Coordinates of C-alpha atoms and ligand atoms in Angstrom, one line a residue:
M1 CA -67.8 237.8 22.5
P2 CA -68.8 241.3 23.8
N3 CA -71.6 243.4 22.3
T4 CA -69.2 245.7 20.4
E5 CA -67.4 242.9 18.7
L6 CA -70.6 241.0 17.9
Q7 CA -72.1 244.2 16.4
R8 CA -69.1 244.6 14.1
Q9 CA -69.4 241.0 13.0
R10 CA -73.2 241.3 12.6
E11 CA -72.6 244.2 10.2
R12 CA -70.3 242.0 8.2
V13 CA -72.4 238.8 8.0
V14 CA -76.1 239.4 8.8
A15 CA -78.4 240.9 6.2
R16 CA -79.3 244.5 6.9
G17 CA -83.0 243.8 6.4
M18 CA -83.0 241.8 9.6
G19 CA -83.6 244.6 12.0
S20 CA -83.6 244.5 15.8
A21 CA -85.4 247.0 18.1
M22 CA -82.6 246.9 20.7
P23 CA -78.8 247.1 20.5
G24 CA -76.8 244.4 22.1
F25 CA -76.9 240.6 21.9
A26 CA -78.9 238.2 24.1
R27 CA -77.0 235.6 26.0
S28 CA -79.5 234.2 28.5
A29 CA -82.8 234.8 30.2
K30 CA -84.9 233.7 33.1
G31 CA -88.4 234.7 34.1
S32 CA -88.9 238.4 33.2
T33 CA -85.2 239.1 32.9
L34 CA -83.1 239.2 29.7
V35 CA -79.3 239.3 29.9
D36 CA -77.0 240.4 27.2
V37 CA -73.5 239.2 26.4
D38 CA -71.9 242.0 28.5
G39 CA -73.9 240.9 31.5
R40 CA -76.4 243.8 31.4
S41 CA -79.9 242.7 32.4
Y42 CA -83.2 244.1 31.2
I43 CA -86.7 243.7 32.5
D44 CA -88.4 242.2 29.6
F45 CA -91.5 244.2 28.5
A46 CA -91.2 242.8 24.9
S47 CA -91.4 239.0 25.6
G48 CA -89.9 238.3 22.1
I49 CA -93.0 240.1 20.7
S50 CA -95.4 238.1 22.9
V51 CA -93.7 234.8 22.4
T52 CA -92.6 234.2 26.0
N53 CA -96.0 235.0 27.6
L54 CA -95.0 232.5 30.4
G55 CA -91.6 234.1 30.9
H56 CA -88.2 232.8 30.0
G57 CA -87.2 229.2 30.9
H58 CA -90.5 228.3 32.6
P59 CA -89.7 225.0 34.4
D60 CA -92.7 223.1 33.1
I61 CA -91.9 224.1 29.5
V62 CA -88.2 223.3 29.9
A63 CA -89.0 219.9 31.4
A64 CA -91.5 219.0 28.6
I65 CA -88.9 220.0 26.0
H66 CA -86.2 217.9 27.6
A67 CA -88.4 214.9 28.0
Q68 CA -89.5 215.1 24.3
V69 CA -86.0 215.6 23.0
D70 CA -85.1 212.3 24.7
R71 CA -88.1 210.6 23.1
L72 CA -88.4 211.9 19.6
I73 CA -87.0 215.1 17.9
N74 CA -88.5 214.6 14.5
S75 CA -90.3 212.0 12.5
G76 CA -91.8 214.5 10.1
A77 CA -95.6 214.7 10.1
P78 CA -95.8 214.0 6.3
V79 CA -93.9 210.7 7.0
M80 CA -95.2 209.4 10.3
M81 CA -97.2 211.9 12.4
P82 CA -95.8 212.3 16.0
D83 CA -98.3 211.3 18.7
V84 CA -98.0 214.7 20.3
Y85 CA -99.2 216.3 17.1
V86 CA -102.5 214.7 17.5
E87 CA -102.5 215.4 21.3
L88 CA -101.9 219.1 20.7
C89 CA -104.6 219.3 18.0
S90 CA -107.1 217.7 20.4
R91 CA -106.3 220.3 23.0
L92 CA -106.5 223.2 20.6
C93 CA -109.8 222.0 19.1
A94 CA -111.3 221.7 22.6
V95 CA -110.5 225.3 23.5
A96 CA -110.7 227.2 20.2
P97 CA -113.7 229.5 20.0
V98 CA -114.9 228.2 16.6
P99 CA -118.2 226.5 16.0
P100 CA -117.7 222.8 16.7
P101 CA -116.7 220.3 15.4
A102 CA -113.2 221.8 15.0
K103 CA -110.0 220.5 13.3
A104 CA -106.5 221.8 13.4
L105 CA -103.3 222.1 11.3
L106 CA -99.8 222.7 12.7
V107 CA -97.2 224.8 10.9
N108 CA -94.0 226.7 11.8
S109 CA -94.7 230.4 11.9
G110 CA -97.4 233.0 12.1
A111 CA -97.0 233.9 8.4
E112 CA -97.3 230.2 7.5
A113 CA -100.6 229.9 9.5
V114 CA -102.0 232.9 7.6
E115 CA -100.9 231.5 4.3
N116 CA -102.6 228.2 5.1
A117 CA -105.8 229.8 6.3
V118 CA -106.0 231.6 3.0
K119 CA -105.5 228.3 1.1
I120 CA -108.1 226.6 3.2
V121 CA -110.9 229.2 2.7
R122 CA -110.1 229.5 -1.0
Q123 CA -110.3 225.7 -1.4
A124 CA -113.5 225.5 0.7
T125 CA -115.3 228.4 -1.0
G126 CA -113.9 228.2 -4.5
R127 CA -113.5 232.0 -4.4
P128 CA -110.2 234.0 -4.9
A129 CA -110.4 237.3 -2.9
I130 CA -109.2 238.0 0.6
V131 CA -110.0 241.1 2.6
S132 CA -107.8 242.4 5.3
F133 CA -107.6 245.7 7.2
H134 CA -105.7 248.9 7.0
N135 CA -103.0 249.0 9.7
G136 CA -103.1 245.3 10.1
F137 CA -100.0 243.0 10.1
H138 CA -100.0 239.4 9.0
G139 CA -96.4 238.6 8.2
R140 CA -93.5 239.0 5.8
T141 CA -94.0 236.3 3.2
L142 CA -95.3 237.5 -0.2
L143 CA -99.0 236.9 0.5
T144 CA -99.0 237.9 4.2
M145 CA -97.0 241.1 3.3
S146 CA -99.7 241.8 0.7
L147 CA -102.4 241.4 3.4
T148 CA -100.5 243.8 5.7
G149 CA -101.7 247.3 5.9
K150 CA -98.4 249.2 6.6
V151 CA -96.0 250.2 3.9
H152 CA -92.8 251.1 5.7
P153 CA -90.8 248.9 6.2
Y154 CA -92.9 245.8 5.4
K155 CA -94.0 246.5 1.9
Q156 CA -91.4 249.0 0.7
N157 CA -90.1 247.9 -2.7
F158 CA -91.1 244.3 -2.3
G159 CA -93.8 244.2 -4.9
P160 CA -95.5 243.2 -7.0
Y161 CA -97.9 242.0 -4.3
A162 CA -100.2 239.0 -4.4
A163 CA -103.4 239.4 -6.4
E164 CA -107.0 239.5 -5.1
V165 CA -106.2 241.2 -1.8
Y166 CA -108.4 244.0 -0.7
Q167 CA -108.3 246.2 2.4
A168 CA -111.0 247.7 4.5
Q169 CA -110.9 250.3 7.3
Y170 CA -110.4 249.1 10.9
P171 CA -112.0 251.2 13.7
Y172 CA -109.6 253.5 15.5
P173 CA -111.5 255.3 18.3
F174 CA -108.6 257.7 19.1
H175 CA -108.6 258.9 15.5
D176 CA -112.4 259.0 15.3
V177 CA -112.9 255.9 13.1
S178 CA -116.0 254.2 14.5
T179 CA -117.5 250.8 14.2
E180 CA -120.1 252.4 11.9
D181 CA -117.4 253.8 9.6
A182 CA -115.7 250.4 9.4
I183 CA -118.8 248.4 8.7
R184 CA -120.0 251.0 6.1
G185 CA -116.5 250.8 4.6
M186 CA -116.7 247.0 4.3
R187 CA -120.1 247.2 2.6
Q188 CA -118.8 249.8 0.3
L189 CA -115.8 247.6 -0.6
F190 CA -118.2 244.8 -1.6
A191 CA -120.1 247.3 -3.7
S192 CA -117.2 249.1 -5.3
E193 CA -114.2 246.8 -5.5
V194 CA -114.9 243.2 -5.0
P195 CA -118.4 241.5 -4.9
A196 CA -119.0 239.5 -1.7
D197 CA -119.6 236.3 -3.6
R198 CA -116.0 236.5 -4.8
V199 CA -114.6 236.8 -1.3
A200 CA -113.1 233.6 0.2
G201 CA -112.5 235.2 3.6
V202 CA -111.9 238.2 5.7
I203 CA -108.9 238.2 8.0
V204 CA -108.9 240.4 11.1
E205 CA -106.7 240.9 14.2
P206 CA -109.2 241.1 17.1
V207 CA -106.9 243.8 18.5
Q208 CA -104.4 245.2 16.0
G209 CA -100.9 244.4 17.3
E210 CA -98.2 245.9 15.0
G211 CA -100.8 248.5 14.0
G212 CA -100.5 250.1 17.5
F213 CA -102.5 248.0 20.0
I214 CA -105.8 249.3 18.6
V215 CA -108.7 247.9 20.6
P216 CA -111.8 248.1 18.5
P217 CA -115.1 249.2 20.1
P218 CA -117.0 246.2 21.7
D219 CA -119.6 246.1 18.9
F220 CA -117.1 245.9 15.9
L221 CA -116.3 242.2 15.9
P222 CA -119.9 241.1 16.6
R223 CA -121.1 243.4 13.8
L224 CA -118.4 242.2 11.4
A225 CA -119.2 238.6 12.2
D226 CA -122.9 239.1 11.6
L227 CA -122.3 240.9 8.3
L228 CA -120.0 238.1 7.1
H229 CA -122.4 235.4 8.3
E230 CA -125.2 237.1 6.3
L231 CA -122.9 237.1 3.2
D232 CA -121.6 233.5 3.8
I233 CA -118.0 234.7 4.0
P234 CA -115.6 232.9 6.4
L235 CA -114.1 235.1 9.2
I236 CA -110.4 234.4 10.0
A237 CA -109.2 235.7 13.4
D238 CA -105.5 236.3 13.4
E239 CA -104.7 235.7 17.1
I240 CA -101.0 235.3 16.5
Q241 CA -100.1 238.3 18.8
T242 CA -103.4 238.4 20.8
G243 CA -103.8 234.7 21.7
M244 CA -102.5 232.5 24.5
G245 CA -103.9 234.6 27.3
R246 CA -102.4 238.0 26.4
T247 CA -105.7 239.9 26.4
G248 CA -107.1 238.2 29.6
E249 CA -108.7 235.4 27.7
L250 CA -107.1 232.5 25.9
F251 CA -108.3 234.0 22.6
A252 CA -109.0 237.7 22.3
V253 CA -112.2 237.1 20.4
E254 CA -113.6 235.7 23.6
N255 CA -113.6 239.3 25.0
F256 CA -116.0 240.2 22.2
G257 CA -118.3 237.1 22.2
V258 CA -117.5 236.2 18.6
Q259 CA -116.9 232.8 17.1
P260 CA -114.8 233.1 13.9
D261 CA -114.7 230.3 11.3
L262 CA -110.9 230.0 11.7
V263 CA -108.5 231.1 14.4
L264 CA -104.7 231.4 14.0
L265 CA -102.1 231.0 16.7
A266 CA -98.3 231.2 16.7
K267 CA -95.8 233.2 18.9
S268 CA -96.5 232.0 22.5
L269 CA -98.1 228.7 21.4
G270 CA -94.7 226.9 21.3
G271 CA -93.4 228.5 24.5
G272 CA -90.5 229.9 22.6
L273 CA -90.1 227.2 20.0
P274 CA -91.4 227.8 16.4
L275 CA -94.9 226.5 16.1
A276 CA -98.2 227.8 14.7
A277 CA -101.7 226.5 14.3
V278 CA -104.8 227.0 12.2
I279 CA -107.9 225.8 14.0
G280 CA -111.3 226.0 12.3
R281 CA -114.6 224.5 11.5
A282 CA -114.1 220.9 10.4
E283 CA -116.0 221.5 7.2
L284 CA -113.6 224.2 6.1
M285 CA -110.5 222.5 7.4
D286 CA -111.2 219.3 5.5
A287 CA -111.7 221.1 2.1
A288 CA -108.1 220.4 1.0
A289 CA -107.0 217.0 -0.1
P290 CA -104.3 215.0 1.8
G291 CA -100.9 216.5 0.9
G292 CA -102.3 219.9 0.1
L293 CA -101.4 221.3 3.5
G294 CA -98.5 221.0 5.9
G295 CA -94.8 220.9 5.4
T296 CA -91.5 219.2 6.4
F297 CA -91.2 220.7 9.9
G298 CA -94.9 221.7 10.8
G299 CA -95.9 220.2 14.1
N300 CA -92.4 219.3 15.2
P301 CA -92.8 217.0 18.3
V302 CA -90.5 219.1 20.6
A303 CA -92.5 222.2 19.8
C304 CA -95.8 220.3 20.3
A305 CA -94.7 219.0 23.7
A306 CA -93.8 222.6 24.7
A307 CA -97.2 223.8 23.5
I308 CA -99.0 221.2 25.6
A309 CA -97.1 222.3 28.6
V310 CA -97.9 226.0 27.8
L311 CA -101.7 225.1 27.7
D312 CA -101.4 223.2 31.0
V313 CA -99.6 226.1 32.8
I314 CA -102.1 228.7 31.4
E315 CA -105.0 226.7 32.7
R316 CA -103.4 225.5 36.0
D317 CA -102.0 228.9 37.1
G318 CA -104.9 231.1 36.1
I319 CA -102.7 233.0 33.6
C320 CA -105.7 234.7 31.9
A321 CA -106.8 236.3 35.2
R322 CA -103.2 237.3 35.9
A323 CA -103.0 239.0 32.5
R324 CA -106.0 241.1 33.5
E325 CA -104.4 242.1 36.8
I326 CA -101.1 243.0 35.2
G327 CA -102.9 245.0 32.5
A328 CA -104.9 246.9 35.1
V329 CA -101.7 247.9 36.9
A330 CA -100.0 249.0 33.7
L331 CA -103.0 250.9 32.4
Q332 CA -103.4 252.8 35.6
R333 CA -99.7 253.8 35.6
L334 CA -99.8 254.9 32.0
Q335 CA -103.0 256.9 32.7
A336 CA -101.2 258.6 35.6
M337 CA -98.2 259.4 33.3
Q338 CA -100.7 260.8 30.8
E339 CA -101.8 263.4 33.3
G340 CA -98.3 264.9 33.4
H341 CA -97.5 264.5 29.7
Q342 CA -99.4 266.2 26.9
C343 CA -97.5 264.0 24.4
I344 CA -99.4 261.0 25.6
G345 CA -102.4 261.3 23.3
D346 CA -104.0 258.0 24.2
V347 CA -103.6 255.2 26.7
R348 CA -105.4 252.0 25.8
G349 CA -105.3 248.2 26.2
I350 CA -107.0 245.0 26.9
G351 CA -105.6 242.5 29.4
A352 CA -101.8 242.7 29.4
M353 CA -101.7 244.3 25.9
V354 CA -101.3 247.9 26.9
A355 CA -99.9 250.9 25.0
M356 CA -99.6 254.7 24.8
E357 CA -99.8 256.7 21.6
L358 CA -97.3 259.6 21.5
V359 CA -98.5 262.7 19.7
R360 CA -97.9 266.4 19.0
N361 CA -100.6 269.0 18.7
G362 CA -103.2 266.5 20.0
S363 CA -103.1 263.8 17.4
E364 CA -100.0 264.1 15.0
P365 CA -97.7 261.1 15.4
A366 CA -94.6 261.8 17.4
S367 CA -92.5 258.8 16.2
D368 CA -89.2 260.5 17.0
L369 CA -90.3 260.9 20.6
A370 CA -91.3 257.2 20.7
A371 CA -87.9 256.3 19.4
S372 CA -86.3 258.4 22.2
V373 CA -88.4 256.7 24.9
L374 CA -87.3 253.4 23.6
R375 CA -83.6 254.4 23.6
E376 CA -83.9 255.8 27.1
A377 CA -85.7 252.7 28.3
H378 CA -83.2 250.3 26.8
S379 CA -80.3 252.2 28.3
R380 CA -82.0 252.0 31.7
G381 CA -82.5 248.3 31.6
L382 CA -86.0 247.8 30.1
A383 CA -86.7 245.9 26.9
L384 CA -89.5 247.7 25.1
L385 CA -91.0 247.9 21.6
R386 CA -92.8 250.4 19.4
A387 CA -95.8 249.8 17.1
G388 CA -98.2 251.8 15.0
L389 CA -98.5 252.9 11.4
Y390 CA -96.1 255.8 12.2
D391 CA -94.2 253.9 14.9
N392 CA -95.4 256.4 17.6
V393 CA -97.0 253.9 19.9
V394 CA -95.1 252.5 22.9
R395 CA -96.4 249.0 23.6
L396 CA -96.0 246.9 26.7
L397 CA -95.8 243.1 26.3
M398 CA -94.5 241.9 29.7
P399 CA -94.6 238.2 30.6
L400 CA -97.9 237.1 32.1
T401 CA -95.8 235.5 34.9
I402 CA -94.0 238.8 35.9
S403 CA -93.7 239.5 39.6
E404 CA -95.3 242.6 41.1
E405 CA -91.8 243.9 41.9
D406 CA -90.5 243.5 38.3
L407 CA -93.7 245.0 36.9
A408 CA -93.5 248.1 39.2
A409 CA -89.7 248.4 38.4
G410 CA -90.3 248.2 34.7
L411 CA -93.0 250.8 34.8
D412 CA -90.7 253.0 36.9
I413 CA -88.0 252.8 34.2
L414 CA -90.6 253.6 31.6
E415 CA -91.7 256.7 33.5
R416 CA -88.0 257.8 33.8
A417 CA -87.4 257.1 30.1
L418 CA -90.5 259.2 29.2
E419 CA -89.3 262.0 31.4
A420 CA -85.8 261.9 29.9
A421 CA -87.1 261.7 26.3
T422 CA -89.4 264.7 26.8
T423 CA -87.0 266.9 28.8
G424 CA -83.8 265.9 26.9
A425 CA -82.1 264.7 30.1
T426 CA -79.0 262.6 29.5
T427 CA -79.1 258.9 29.2
D428 CA -78.4 257.0 32.3
T429 CA -76.5 254.0 31.0
A430 CA -75.3 252.9 34.4
A431 CA -78.7 251.8 35.5
A432 CA -78.9 248.8 33.1
T433 CA -75.5 247.5 34.1
T434 CA -76.3 247.5 37.8
R435 CA -79.7 245.9 37.6
Ligands
PLP501 C1 -101.0 239.5 14.1 C2 -99.8 238.8 13.5 N1 -100.0 238.0 12.4 C3 -98.9 237.4 11.9 C4 -97.6 237.6 12.3 C5 -96.5 236.9 11.6 O1 -95.9 235.9 12.4 P1 -94.5 235.4 12.1 O2 -93.5 236.5 12.4 O3 -94.3 234.2 13.1 O4 -94.5 234.9 10.7 C6 -97.4 238.4 13.4 C7 -96.1 238.7 13.9 O5 -95.8 239.7 14.5 C8 -98.5 239.1 14.0 O6 -98.4 239.9 15.0

């Protein structure tokens, strides 16, 4: 069915709240290329929001999925745990940057990992409160939405929110919020809103993803970890968007020399299949009694087999080092674009998690401009996403397996899209069809 017809049908049968950044309907994909039902291809700088960090249809992942489908599709971990569940947990515990010994739990989605992390630290500490950060994103379930620091569209008219959730300031160098401001803010929160001895955990994105690819200053996470250690409050690192090599390390916290008590993975963990993990200090992870955690589908064997293949490929092919190379190329190109465009207020990134913040008058959010850049990029054959509290950040999430040619071609399209959006040039729809 062509795009136009699917769109009409979508409007009839799909809930409006399920939004998509791009028009059209995906039909197939390979490597860094996404193809829609009309045969138009796109260089994929979105990677399903950092889900296909190893590109589409990676042969090792596909082979692992096929082999596992033939062996066992589902036994249900609450019934008889699949062997690959244990194998994957062993692999994750060996690499997770948490103080050993570590244990792991497998679930289905990022939000579910966050929900379970909160249950675990509440059970372990006997305390109710959770602190998250302004601008943060942790999911769309009731609790994770409550932890999220962005109202539109995530929290608009979905209340009442979960109780005992508090929010602190995250550093934002471009808008002059420093580590000092953030740490002072956290201390103030403990003095004015919730005493530290009622706090079960603090959840932080090592680099804020949906919030606009905000890379904190190098001393923020170490100072936060020290403060929480002093107060005996567990630190939960939400690595759902930043993990699996995206920032040039398997876990983003490794860039900052920090060992959280719990780390959360999802997105790229399952190589495209739904899978998420909570990995943490054994003492905390064992607080809940058998049956208190998990679920029907958590740790599905096919997803586990895919995840083991993902870990193998990341290690074997030096994917973290490649993420750093890709990021350096992208950052350099964006910095060059910034010289010719006053609307690019900030260019920032870590590893292959790179973005530009579009502004007017120096720092006011230009969300309409970011929307135009995306429209122009999509029409020219580049899959691209926005982020930020005001949706004015253009973020790049290319596969970490992208070729030099596709990377350069994608960045060329981005530059032309920026040019068209700022000058009002007409959309070149032909480009996408012929790519
Ligand atoms: C940092 C972070 N946490 C949690 C989530 C929620 O993950 P999911 O959509 O799999 O529930 C996301 C999704 O974008 C995320 O980026």
